XYZ file of C-alpha atoms in Angstrom:
661
model
C 97.225 73.463 115.397
C 98.978 71.466 112.828
C 102.476 69.799 114.693
C 105.467 69.397 112.636
C 106.642 66.506 111.109
C 109.043 64.462 109.636
C 106.979 62.300 107.305
C 108.077 61.753 103.876
C 106.504 63.266 100.909
C 104.735 60.614 99.290
C 106.061 58.734 95.941
C 102.099 58.955 94.642
C 99.326 61.827 96.141
C 96.625 59.977 96.803
C 93.595 61.477 95.806
C 91.346 62.676 97.879
C 87.920 62.745 96.005
C 86.491 59.793 98.244
C 86.444 61.587 101.805
C 85.097 64.920 99.614
C 83.026 63.845 97.718
C 79.693 62.617 100.762
C 80.723 66.721 102.526
C 79.544 68.153 99.155
C 75.477 67.783 99.554
C 76.143 70.339 102.838
C 77.861 73.303 101.533
C 76.450 75.725 99.299
C 77.694 76.428 95.215
C 79.548 72.419 95.658
C 80.307 72.672 91.768
C 83.611 74.985 93.011
C 84.919 72.454 94.262
C 84.309 69.739 91.545
C 87.506 70.808 89.139
C 87.117 69.258 85.835
C 86.794 73.024 83.551
C 87.731 73.035 79.814
C 91.264 73.490 79.944
C 92.366 72.163 83.161
C 95.072 69.384 83.552
C 95.528 66.929 85.209
C 99.291 65.103 85.029
C 101.119 61.925 86.332
C 101.551 62.775 89.927
C 104.194 59.772 89.081
C 106.063 61.164 85.583
C 106.360 64.461 87.405
C 110.037 65.947 89.014
C 108.641 69.439 90.314
C 104.762 69.904 91.404
C 103.005 73.882 91.485
C 100.281 73.396 94.028
C 98.730 77.160 92.516
C 96.437 79.234 94.513
C 94.377 82.766 94.648
C 94.014 83.408 97.578
C 89.548 83.969 97.814
C 86.823 81.754 96.568
C 86.818 80.427 93.291
C 84.282 81.705 91.563
C 87.372 85.235 91.873
C 90.497 82.982 91.327
C 89.625 80.895 88.517
C 89.413 83.938 86.288
C 93.002 85.435 87.683
C 95.206 86.151 84.161
C 98.309 85.359 87.482
C 97.613 82.853 88.525
C 96.424 81.031 84.487
C 99.230 81.215 82.714
C 101.568 79.927 85.394
C 99.263 77.280 85.373
C 100.133 76.936 81.945
C 103.242 77.668 81.237
C 104.144 74.954 84.200
C 102.238 72.321 82.363
C 103.746 72.701 79.588
C 107.232 71.093 81.087
C 106.756 67.195 80.200
C 108.042 66.797 83.954
C 106.104 69.402 85.955
C 103.391 69.375 87.116
C 100.389 72.891 88.611
C 97.241 71.869 89.553
C 94.826 74.483 91.327
C 93.737 75.775 95.020
C 91.648 77.967 96.196
C 89.814 80.144 99.190
C 86.560 77.497 100.808
C 84.125 78.947 101.925
C 83.858 78.743 106.187
C 81.415 75.988 105.723
C 83.301 73.168 103.773
C 86.226 74.506 106.614
C 84.226 73.056 109.359
C 83.276 69.758 107.223
C 86.738 69.258 106.012
C 88.244 69.635 109.515
C 85.194 67.503 110.992
C 85.977 64.941 108.633
C 89.642 65.114 107.980
C 89.921 65.742 104.388
C 93.201 68.753 103.705
C 93.307 71.145 101.520
C 93.451 70.047 98.296
C 93.604 71.258 94.593
C 90.183 71.191 92.391
C 92.090 69.659 89.770
C 92.850 66.034 90.899
C 91.791 66.927 94.315
C 95.756 66.079 95.543
C 97.108 66.947 99.224
C 98.595 70.325 99.086
C 100.283 68.981 101.921
C 102.246 66.567 99.367
C 103.872 69.100 96.422
C 106.872 70.890 96.159
C 105.881 74.207 95.698
C 102.995 75.572 97.446
C 102.983 79.056 95.269
C 100.594 81.941 96.290
C 98.864 84.803 94.169
C 98.237 87.806 95.914
C 96.301 90.887 94.145
C 95.432 91.466 98.224
C 97.044 91.716 101.509
C 93.041 91.073 102.756
C 94.086 87.522 101.619
C 96.634 87.225 103.818
C 93.557 85.005 106.599
C 92.771 83.253 103.384
C 96.477 82.001 102.988
C 96.413 81.055 107.244
C 93.170 78.839 106.563
C 94.826 77.136 103.350
C 98.403 76.328 104.950
C 96.418 75.010 108.600
C 93.917 72.305 106.958
C 96.544 71.540 104.429
C 98.212 69.964 107.694
C 101.756 72.167 107.519
C 102.443 73.529 110.063
C 101.733 77.341 110.236
C 104.654 79.408 111.393
C 107.606 78.956 108.286
C 110.304 78.297 111.024
C 108.192 74.867 111.666
C 108.525 73.265 108.769
C 110.452 70.359 107.737
C 111.926 68.639 104.463
C 108.056 67.182 104.126
C 106.515 70.867 103.395
C 106.096 72.190 100.450
C 107.839 74.916 100.528
C 105.388 78.167 99.765
C 106.098 81.032 97.822
C 104.365 84.302 97.706
C 103.596 86.491 94.734
C 101.621 88.650 93.314
C 101.612 92.873 94.113
C 101.164 92.678 97.699
C 103.925 90.727 97.396
C 106.054 93.555 97.024
C 105.963 94.284 100.829
C 105.594 90.144 101.912
C 107.071 91.548 105.416
C 103.058 91.143 107.269
C 103.615 87.797 106.190
C 107.305 86.837 106.707
C 106.465 84.455 109.005
C 104.575 82.761 107.267
C 105.559 81.721 103.746
C 109.365 80.860 103.067
C 109.981 83.522 99.732
C 108.605 85.438 97.914
C 108.834 87.027 94.659
C 109.021 90.312 93.724
C 107.563 91.387 89.980
C 106.955 89.190 86.406
C 106.194 85.266 87.052
C 106.791 83.543 84.361
C 110.353 83.323 84.355
C 110.680 83.344 88.502
C 108.627 79.969 87.828
C 111.783 78.248 85.679
C 113.979 78.876 87.620
C 111.959 78.436 90.247
C 111.206 75.088 89.670
C 115.416 73.988 88.222
C 116.415 74.747 91.479
C 114.099 72.344 92.715
C 114.552 70.455 89.769
C 118.815 69.826 90.244
C 118.450 69.945 94.062
C 115.703 66.374 94.260
C 117.673 64.983 91.765
C 121.083 65.282 94.108
C 118.759 63.772 96.605
C 117.950 67.537 98.748
C 121.405 67.813 100.011
C 121.573 70.848 102.610
C 117.741 69.276 103.486
C 114.686 72.322 103.054
C 117.853 75.020 104.741
C 119.501 74.246 101.711
C 116.834 74.721 99.268
C 115.623 77.435 100.460
C 119.589 79.317 99.922
C 120.292 77.902 96.725
C 116.437 79.847 95.788
C 118.635 83.196 97.536
C 121.933 83.235 96.251
C 119.119 83.900 92.273
C 118.484 87.905 93.671
C 115.172 87.469 92.745
C 113.361 84.973 95.379
C 113.283 86.666 98.771
C 113.723 84.404 102.147
C 112.538 86.337 105.251
C 114.690 84.011 107.544
C 117.830 84.634 105.408
C 117.394 88.919 107.203
C 117.459 89.979 110.275
C 114.671 93.435 111.647
C 116.215 95.921 114.427
C 113.780 98.786 115.981
C 114.663 101.626 117.640
C 113.249 102.586 120.889
C 110.578 104.346 118.997
C 109.240 101.781 116.725
C 110.739 102.397 113.553
C 113.125 99.836 112.173
C 116.833 100.265 112.105
C 117.521 98.512 109.647
C 117.685 95.082 108.198
C 120.523 93.161 106.946
C 120.903 89.321 105.693
C 122.221 87.328 109.045
C 124.757 84.845 106.270
C 126.904 86.186 104.323
C 126.064 84.043 101.488
C 122.066 85.979 100.747
C 122.554 89.648 98.841
C 121.168 92.465 100.369
C 119.544 93.470 98.166
C 116.150 91.217 96.365
C 115.390 92.834 92.638
C 111.790 92.679 90.326
C 111.167 90.292 87.804
C 110.750 91.855 84.486
C 108.983 89.647 81.021
C 110.640 91.276 78.394
C 109.282 90.567 74.707
C 105.615 90.434 75.759
C 104.836 88.525 72.227
C 107.158 85.911 72.686
C 104.767 84.921 76.497
C 100.994 84.424 74.755
C 99.372 82.858 77.763
C 97.173 82.058 78.646
C 96.483 80.175 75.435
C 93.904 77.638 76.988
C 91.561 79.869 79.361
C 90.394 77.992 81.616
C 86.699 77.738 80.610
C 84.622 77.603 84.071
C 81.854 75.545 85.313
C 81.283 77.692 88.453
C 79.657 80.564 88.405
C 83.033 83.299 88.198
C 84.006 87.626 88.408
C 84.431 87.022 85.130
C 83.755 84.781 81.584
C 85.235 86.455 78.652
C 88.916 86.116 77.050
C 91.265 87.955 78.519
C 94.598 89.407 76.871
C 97.099 90.877 78.593
C 97.695 93.559 75.620
C 100.269 95.341 76.911
C 101.819 96.084 80.382
C 103.434 98.574 82.965
C 102.075 101.911 82.813
C 104.396 105.063 83.706
C 101.296 107.479 83.956
C 102.369 108.071 87.000
C 99.575 108.438 88.811
C 100.760 108.612 92.325
C 98.571 107.008 94.107
C 98.580 103.504 92.181
C 101.372 100.860 93.408
C 100.579 98.469 90.058
C 101.718 101.377 87.943
C 104.504 102.562 89.618
C 105.617 98.045 89.862
C 105.689 97.413 86.404
C 107.369 99.752 85.230
C 108.799 99.910 82.083
C 105.419 99.489 79.516
C 105.945 96.687 77.395
C 102.850 96.153 74.429
C 102.147 93.280 72.605
C 102.392 93.689 68.567
C 99.382 94.495 67.702
C 99.752 90.599 65.725
C 100.146 88.683 68.083
C 96.965 89.842 69.955
C 94.673 89.349 67.171
C 96.459 85.169 67.484
C 96.240 84.675 70.652
C 92.138 86.211 70.919
C 91.459 83.691 67.212
C 92.646 81.199 70.205
C 91.200 82.145 72.849
C 87.612 82.631 71.300
C 88.193 78.642 69.291
C 89.545 77.159 72.240
C 87.269 78.586 75.527
C 83.410 79.757 73.659
C 83.937 82.235 75.536
C 81.672 85.607 73.885
C 83.751 88.256 75.437
C 87.008 89.214 74.446
C 88.602 91.253 77.411
C 91.807 93.670 76.157
C 93.554 94.588 79.041
C 95.925 96.481 80.884
C 96.581 99.095 84.063
C 95.339 101.254 80.456
C 94.563 99.414 77.833
C 93.282 102.851 75.659
C 97.071 103.446 75.662
C 98.069 100.729 73.898
C 99.421 102.206 70.579
C 97.778 101.256 67.890
C 94.791 100.630 70.375
C 92.464 102.500 67.649
C 94.038 99.320 64.862
C 94.204 96.879 66.961
C 89.867 96.755 68.285
C 88.653 98.075 64.529
C 90.315 95.381 62.782
C 89.003 92.497 65.922
C 85.535 94.305 65.530
C 86.111 93.554 61.666
C 86.910 89.949 62.195
C 83.908 88.966 64.864
C 81.704 91.929 62.393
C 77.692 89.350 62.469
C 78.868 86.674 65.502
C 77.974 87.135 69.049
C 81.691 88.621 70.347
C 81.970 91.936 72.308
C 84.784 93.598 73.197
C 84.873 95.716 76.562
C 88.663 97.685 77.847
C 88.076 96.971 82.059
C 90.036 99.983 82.179
C 89.509 103.247 80.248
C 91.607 106.648 80.787
C 89.164 109.429 80.020
C 91.816 111.056 78.108
C 92.373 108.072 76.090
C 88.332 107.538 74.971
C 87.346 109.226 71.577
C 84.469 107.499 69.801
C 86.277 106.459 67.159
C 87.283 103.892 70.205
C 83.347 103.941 70.750
C 82.396 103.075 67.736
C 84.591 100.057 67.615
C 83.239 98.910 70.604
C 79.746 98.111 70.367
C 79.944 97.673 66.393
C 78.928 94.196 67.323
C 75.454 95.962 68.516
C 76.366 94.652 72.831
C 77.642 97.404 74.570
C 79.668 96.239 77.704
C 79.768 99.205 80.565
C 82.092 101.637 80.685
C 84.412 103.134 83.611
C 85.723 105.728 83.923
C 88.269 106.315 86.465
C 88.723 109.996 87.471
C 90.459 109.384 91.561
C 90.082 112.123 93.026
C 86.296 114.775 92.603
C 88.603 118.592 92.001
C 91.036 119.499 89.409
C 93.270 120.553 92.707
C 93.698 117.140 94.022
C 93.822 115.680 90.047
C 96.586 117.063 90.869
C 97.822 116.337 94.044
C 98.054 112.426 92.346
C 98.783 113.338 89.125
C 96.001 112.028 87.385
C 96.105 114.359 84.836
C 91.867 115.428 83.154
C 90.421 118.533 83.766
C 86.958 118.480 84.754
C 85.619 119.636 80.825
C 87.036 116.442 79.428
C 84.692 113.946 81.252
C 82.148 115.589 80.497
C 83.011 115.575 76.788
C 83.777 111.843 76.656
C 80.620 110.793 78.669
C 78.428 112.055 76.160
C 80.643 110.698 73.243
C 79.205 107.543 74.919
C 76.537 109.093 75.344
C 75.925 109.752 71.827
C 77.202 107.117 71.520
C 74.005 103.972 72.387
C 75.957 103.726 75.820
C 73.388 105.185 78.523
C 75.525 103.183 80.900
C 78.212 105.159 82.841
C 80.465 104.702 85.591
C 82.907 106.865 86.757
C 85.293 106.169 90.512
C 86.645 107.942 92.832
C 88.823 107.348 95.977
C 88.136 109.506 98.620
C 90.649 109.972 102.305
C 93.127 111.490 100.021
C 96.571 113.284 100.612
C 95.320 117.226 101.899
C 92.323 116.614 100.756
C 89.116 118.137 101.940
C 85.526 118.059 102.454
C 84.763 120.150 99.333
C 87.357 118.192 97.173
C 85.142 115.498 97.753
C 81.683 117.207 97.309
C 82.892 118.119 93.494
C 82.113 114.842 92.549
C 77.946 116.022 93.297
C 78.977 118.768 90.860
C 80.260 116.975 88.632
C 77.905 113.646 88.183
C 75.682 115.942 87.454
C 76.623 118.234 85.156
C 77.778 114.778 83.274
C 73.924 113.652 83.519
C 72.137 117.646 82.402
C 75.673 117.271 79.450
C 74.090 113.669 78.388
C 70.489 114.186 78.411
C 71.018 118.022 76.235
C 73.145 115.217 73.913
C 71.316 112.557 73.133
C 67.060 114.189 74.083
C 67.074 111.017 76.777
C 65.828 110.732 80.394
C 66.786 107.542 79.497
C 70.927 108.504 80.966
C 72.735 106.860 84.561
C 76.391 107.630 85.928
C 76.811 105.825 89.055
C 79.259 106.733 91.364
C 81.533 104.113 92.645
C 84.093 105.075 95.558
C 87.202 104.083 97.226
C 89.117 103.987 99.954
C 93.155 105.630 99.818
C 95.218 102.927 100.687
C 99.288 103.777 100.707
C 101.018 101.214 99.061
C 104.664 100.265 99.383
C 107.116 101.476 95.757
C 104.981 105.239 95.023
C 105.348 108.366 96.203
C 102.115 108.039 99.121
C 104.593 105.706 100.888
C 105.257 108.228 103.058
C 101.924 109.676 103.366
C 99.053 109.994 106.412
C 95.725 107.828 106.661
C 92.493 109.983 107.036
C 90.247 107.655 110.144
C 87.364 105.985 108.922
C 85.097 108.921 110.285
C 86.514 111.580 108.514
C 86.240 109.365 106.267
C 82.475 107.977 106.310
C 82.187 112.011 107.179
C 82.634 113.402 103.026
C 80.716 110.061 102.142
C 77.709 110.753 103.452
C 77.434 115.112 102.175
C 79.097 113.268 99.268
C 75.737 111.616 99.642
C 73.972 114.399 100.501
C 74.902 116.804 97.833
C 73.849 113.828 94.678
C 70.548 113.880 96.110
C 69.949 117.526 96.598
C 69.021 117.727 93.299
C 65.974 114.449 93.026
C 65.422 114.951 88.894
C 69.289 114.719 88.800
C 69.848 112.615 92.328
C 67.492 109.933 90.232
C 70.132 109.224 87.621
C 73.083 108.650 90.246
C 73.210 105.691 91.363
C 75.722 106.229 94.707
C 77.762 102.509 95.507
C 80.590 102.991 98.036
C 83.216 101.802 100.957
C 83.425 103.164 103.877
C 86.030 104.062 106.215
C 86.996 100.944 107.734
C 87.819 98.090 105.486
C 90.670 100.898 103.856
C 92.022 101.482 107.251
C 92.825 97.055 107.911
C 94.538 96.793 104.046
C 96.555 99.759 104.905
C 98.334 98.864 108.446
C 99.107 95.281 106.481
C 100.055 97.520 103.118
C 102.534 98.983 105.281
C 102.985 96.602 107.777
C 106.621 94.710 109.256
C 106.405 91.637 110.310
C 104.805 92.526 113.590
C 102.217 92.523 111.986
C 102.355 88.864 111.398
C 101.551 88.366 115.194
C 98.089 90.148 114.705
C 97.210 89.074 111.217
C 97.480 85.202 113.212
C 96.194 86.592 116.087
C 92.847 88.001 114.223
C 92.689 84.460 111.867
C 92.530 82.519 114.989
C 89.877 84.540 116.350
C 87.176 83.797 113.063
C 88.918 85.913 110.392
C 88.048 84.733 106.861
C 87.090 85.991 103.443
C 88.565 89.558 104.588
C 87.730 91.207 101.270
C 83.942 89.728 101.852
C 82.488 93.097 103.076
C 79.653 89.852 104.629
C 82.456 87.937 106.456
C 84.581 91.396 107.179
C 84.930 92.970 110.761
C 86.396 95.819 111.526
C 86.345 94.903 115.073
C 88.312 91.853 115.387
C 91.278 93.013 113.459
C 91.182 96.556 116.120
C 91.338 94.114 119.763
C 94.005 92.082 117.303
C 95.987 94.839 117.259
C 95.320 96.615 120.685
C 96.002 92.632 121.958
C 99.309 92.132 120.456
C 100.675 96.117 119.480
C 101.539 96.527 122.425
C 103.848 94.869 123.639
C 106.412 96.320 120.359
C 105.879 99.739 121.201
C 103.726 100.135 118.962
C 99.826 100.175 117.931
C 96.989 100.756 115.031
C 97.733 104.646 114.157
C 100.994 104.361 114.097
C 100.495 102.507 110.921
C 98.501 104.120 109.164
C 97.566 108.077 111.010
C 101.334 108.634 110.798
C 103.047 110.004 107.841
C 106.299 109.120 107.657
C 109.590 111.158 106.982
C 112.055 110.710 104.928
C 114.734 109.189 105.573
C 112.923 106.485 107.371
C 113.881 102.799 106.521
C 110.994 101.284 105.935
C 110.054 97.640 105.334
C 110.693 96.927 102.288
C 113.959 98.801 101.478
C 115.513 95.642 100.885
C 113.615 95.354 98.259
C 113.929 96.644 94.685
C 110.947 97.578 92.368
C 114.080 99.520 90.310
C 112.161 102.684 91.975
C 114.909 105.274 93.263
C 113.392 106.287 96.157
C 114.828 109.683 96.421
C 113.101 109.751 92.748
C 110.459 108.661 95.152
C 110.133 111.006 98.169
C 111.202 114.474 95.512
C 107.805 113.059 93.419
C 105.868 112.288 96.873
C 106.679 116.693 97.475
C 105.706 117.341 94.070
C 102.742 115.896 95.205
C 102.354 118.866 97.810
C 103.250 121.232 95.357
C 100.258 120.029 93.239
C 103.676 119.725 90.781
C 102.292 117.736 87.755
C 104.567 114.918 86.441
C 104.491 113.822 82.502
C 104.097 110.335 80.966
C 107.697 109.259 80.073
C 106.198 106.882 76.959
C 106.220 110.616 74.835
C 108.180 112.468 76.942
C 112.614 112.603 77.633
C 113.130 110.304 81.364
C 112.884 111.613 84.123
C 114.543 108.715 86.192
C 112.668 106.906 88.238
C 115.437 104.612 88.708
C 114.175 101.735 86.827
C 115.377 101.229 82.899
C 118.782 101.128 83.563
C 118.992 99.629 87.445
C 116.626 96.537 86.006
C 118.834 96.434 82.548
C 115.213 96.919 80.697
C 113.105 99.810 78.490
C 110.667 100.559 77.110
C 108.481 98.217 74.009
C 106.270 100.185 72.513
C 104.866 100.347 68.096
C 103.625 101.507 66.013
C 104.146 98.136 64.713
C 102.844 99.848 61.456
C 100.732 95.773 60.929
C 96.743 95.502 61.026
C 95.142 92.613 62.524
C 95.529 89.392 60.995
C 94.325 87.070 60.353
C 91.929 89.651 58.921
C 89.599 86.788 57.731
C 86.157 86.953 58.727
C 84.399 85.205 61.763
C 80.938 84.173 60.147
C 80.266 82.024 63.707
C 82.443 80.969 65.554
C 83.410 77.075 65.629
C 83.289 76.250 69.350
C 84.772 73.848 71.553
C 82.414 70.744 72.068
C 82.565 71.372 75.355
C 80.742 74.992 74.592
C 78.248 74.268 72.505
C 74.720 73.338 73.646
């Protein structure tokens, strides 16, 4: 383990490349550690006042396309006196060699040691990246525990959706930011800049105090947690008078003022997404009760159709990508999605540029949209997410889609030339029975029958993909119990048998699923408190790495660590996962304000048990979830009445030199 150090941060960080390069021929995919991508930025170290290392705690192929990190990378590097570089999790083969040869965690841009930066920002989309954070901290030579760090160490700041409950990693991070990052990183940068200009008065503690006083940066060390004899939390309170009782999320309004990324990173190695992605709106008010992303990103804020058009034009010209992804939690809900897609399809007709909506609601997809998405003959995959197999369970989760809606939508896709659709469901939802899950098989069979009838062809396929339900903080299901893995696995076995019970139909249906074990561990981490940090550390010490990858995940390693660590606190794995919470229980994240009223969330939880459906507040009167008044925000939606500009057809995209040949 790394020992605390008081060695001052160097004036100029030295590149570790001379030590790293000889190791690369000995590892898989060495290109991912080289850097130099189109869009990458390397700035003069000595000319920078504030220096950020940004990390997505997964492999390069997953981390590089991450929209959040790319946006913050660009926003920070536009400041003349600020430098931002990227780092990703290294695979175990390189980790072993780095430890043997004394090579620290490095950035891919200039291969500078992460420890030499002022701020180390880590964006978490999933809690299963926590062990990779510990690897990066330790490889960097930074003390694992925040309490052991000195002025020589960077301030480690967590962000992303999984940071809305940072308590399980409270021992390892110095701070956490809830919500949108664009303005938050600028505010943090200004505070660090001013503190350094004053000669770093009061050291690390004073810097963290200045961050905490903003009321939008959470510094765990300034809060104490008291527990009741039965293991529940009694209270979470500040341990000094000058920090707030509650920390509030950040919400970036007017997305047109933040048209990022302008210069998307073009990967050198293969990545999970290779496209120009533009976020067409943020937030969702559909009210799916399981969906943390929809709850914590309220309110809806649309980007205007003209800004989207300009971003696509400039992004494609810079990158040379051949696919445009129109991103949001439910892209087809944009108030001008039809004009947006027709305008883009018109503009890029005759080129090899294709459009995709990675997230498409069943009831928002129509024939006009289908035709625009396939205008140039290229059809990217279509994914629809009914989430629940039965009408009853869809009422419980507030996913207001009927079987008839789904069949009609999928037939529309098949009739317009698609031959493959993917249907996504969850298993283990509150109140779920075997019968609810088995209705997924009936639905898949009907999809194939209807598709064959509509097209007159047997050459169509449907893939059923199943994920395990994980209760998340700041959702109505934050009180719900989880099903045990053996129950989930039993239902999935029955479902597979039901799908294959008709061989003619079953041959056309693919079946992909995640078993219940990783979901249970994700549930431990998503609703855990500070005591879970000891479990994460034990798992990491026992070799836990890349827990989001099935080939690296070890359920037994987590179970063993929980059994070794948690009894000392009077709790166990089941206490965190399969136990239903009571209304008045203090939840680990109650002092972290997402804007959602806890009483409203509880009522929505009760409504779910009554199978009562809640409307979308974009089109109906406000139902008092609390976000807009408490966050001083508002819904920002069109229609603007404008068309996509410019409408000059692109007869052949001008590619950057790096993308030609």
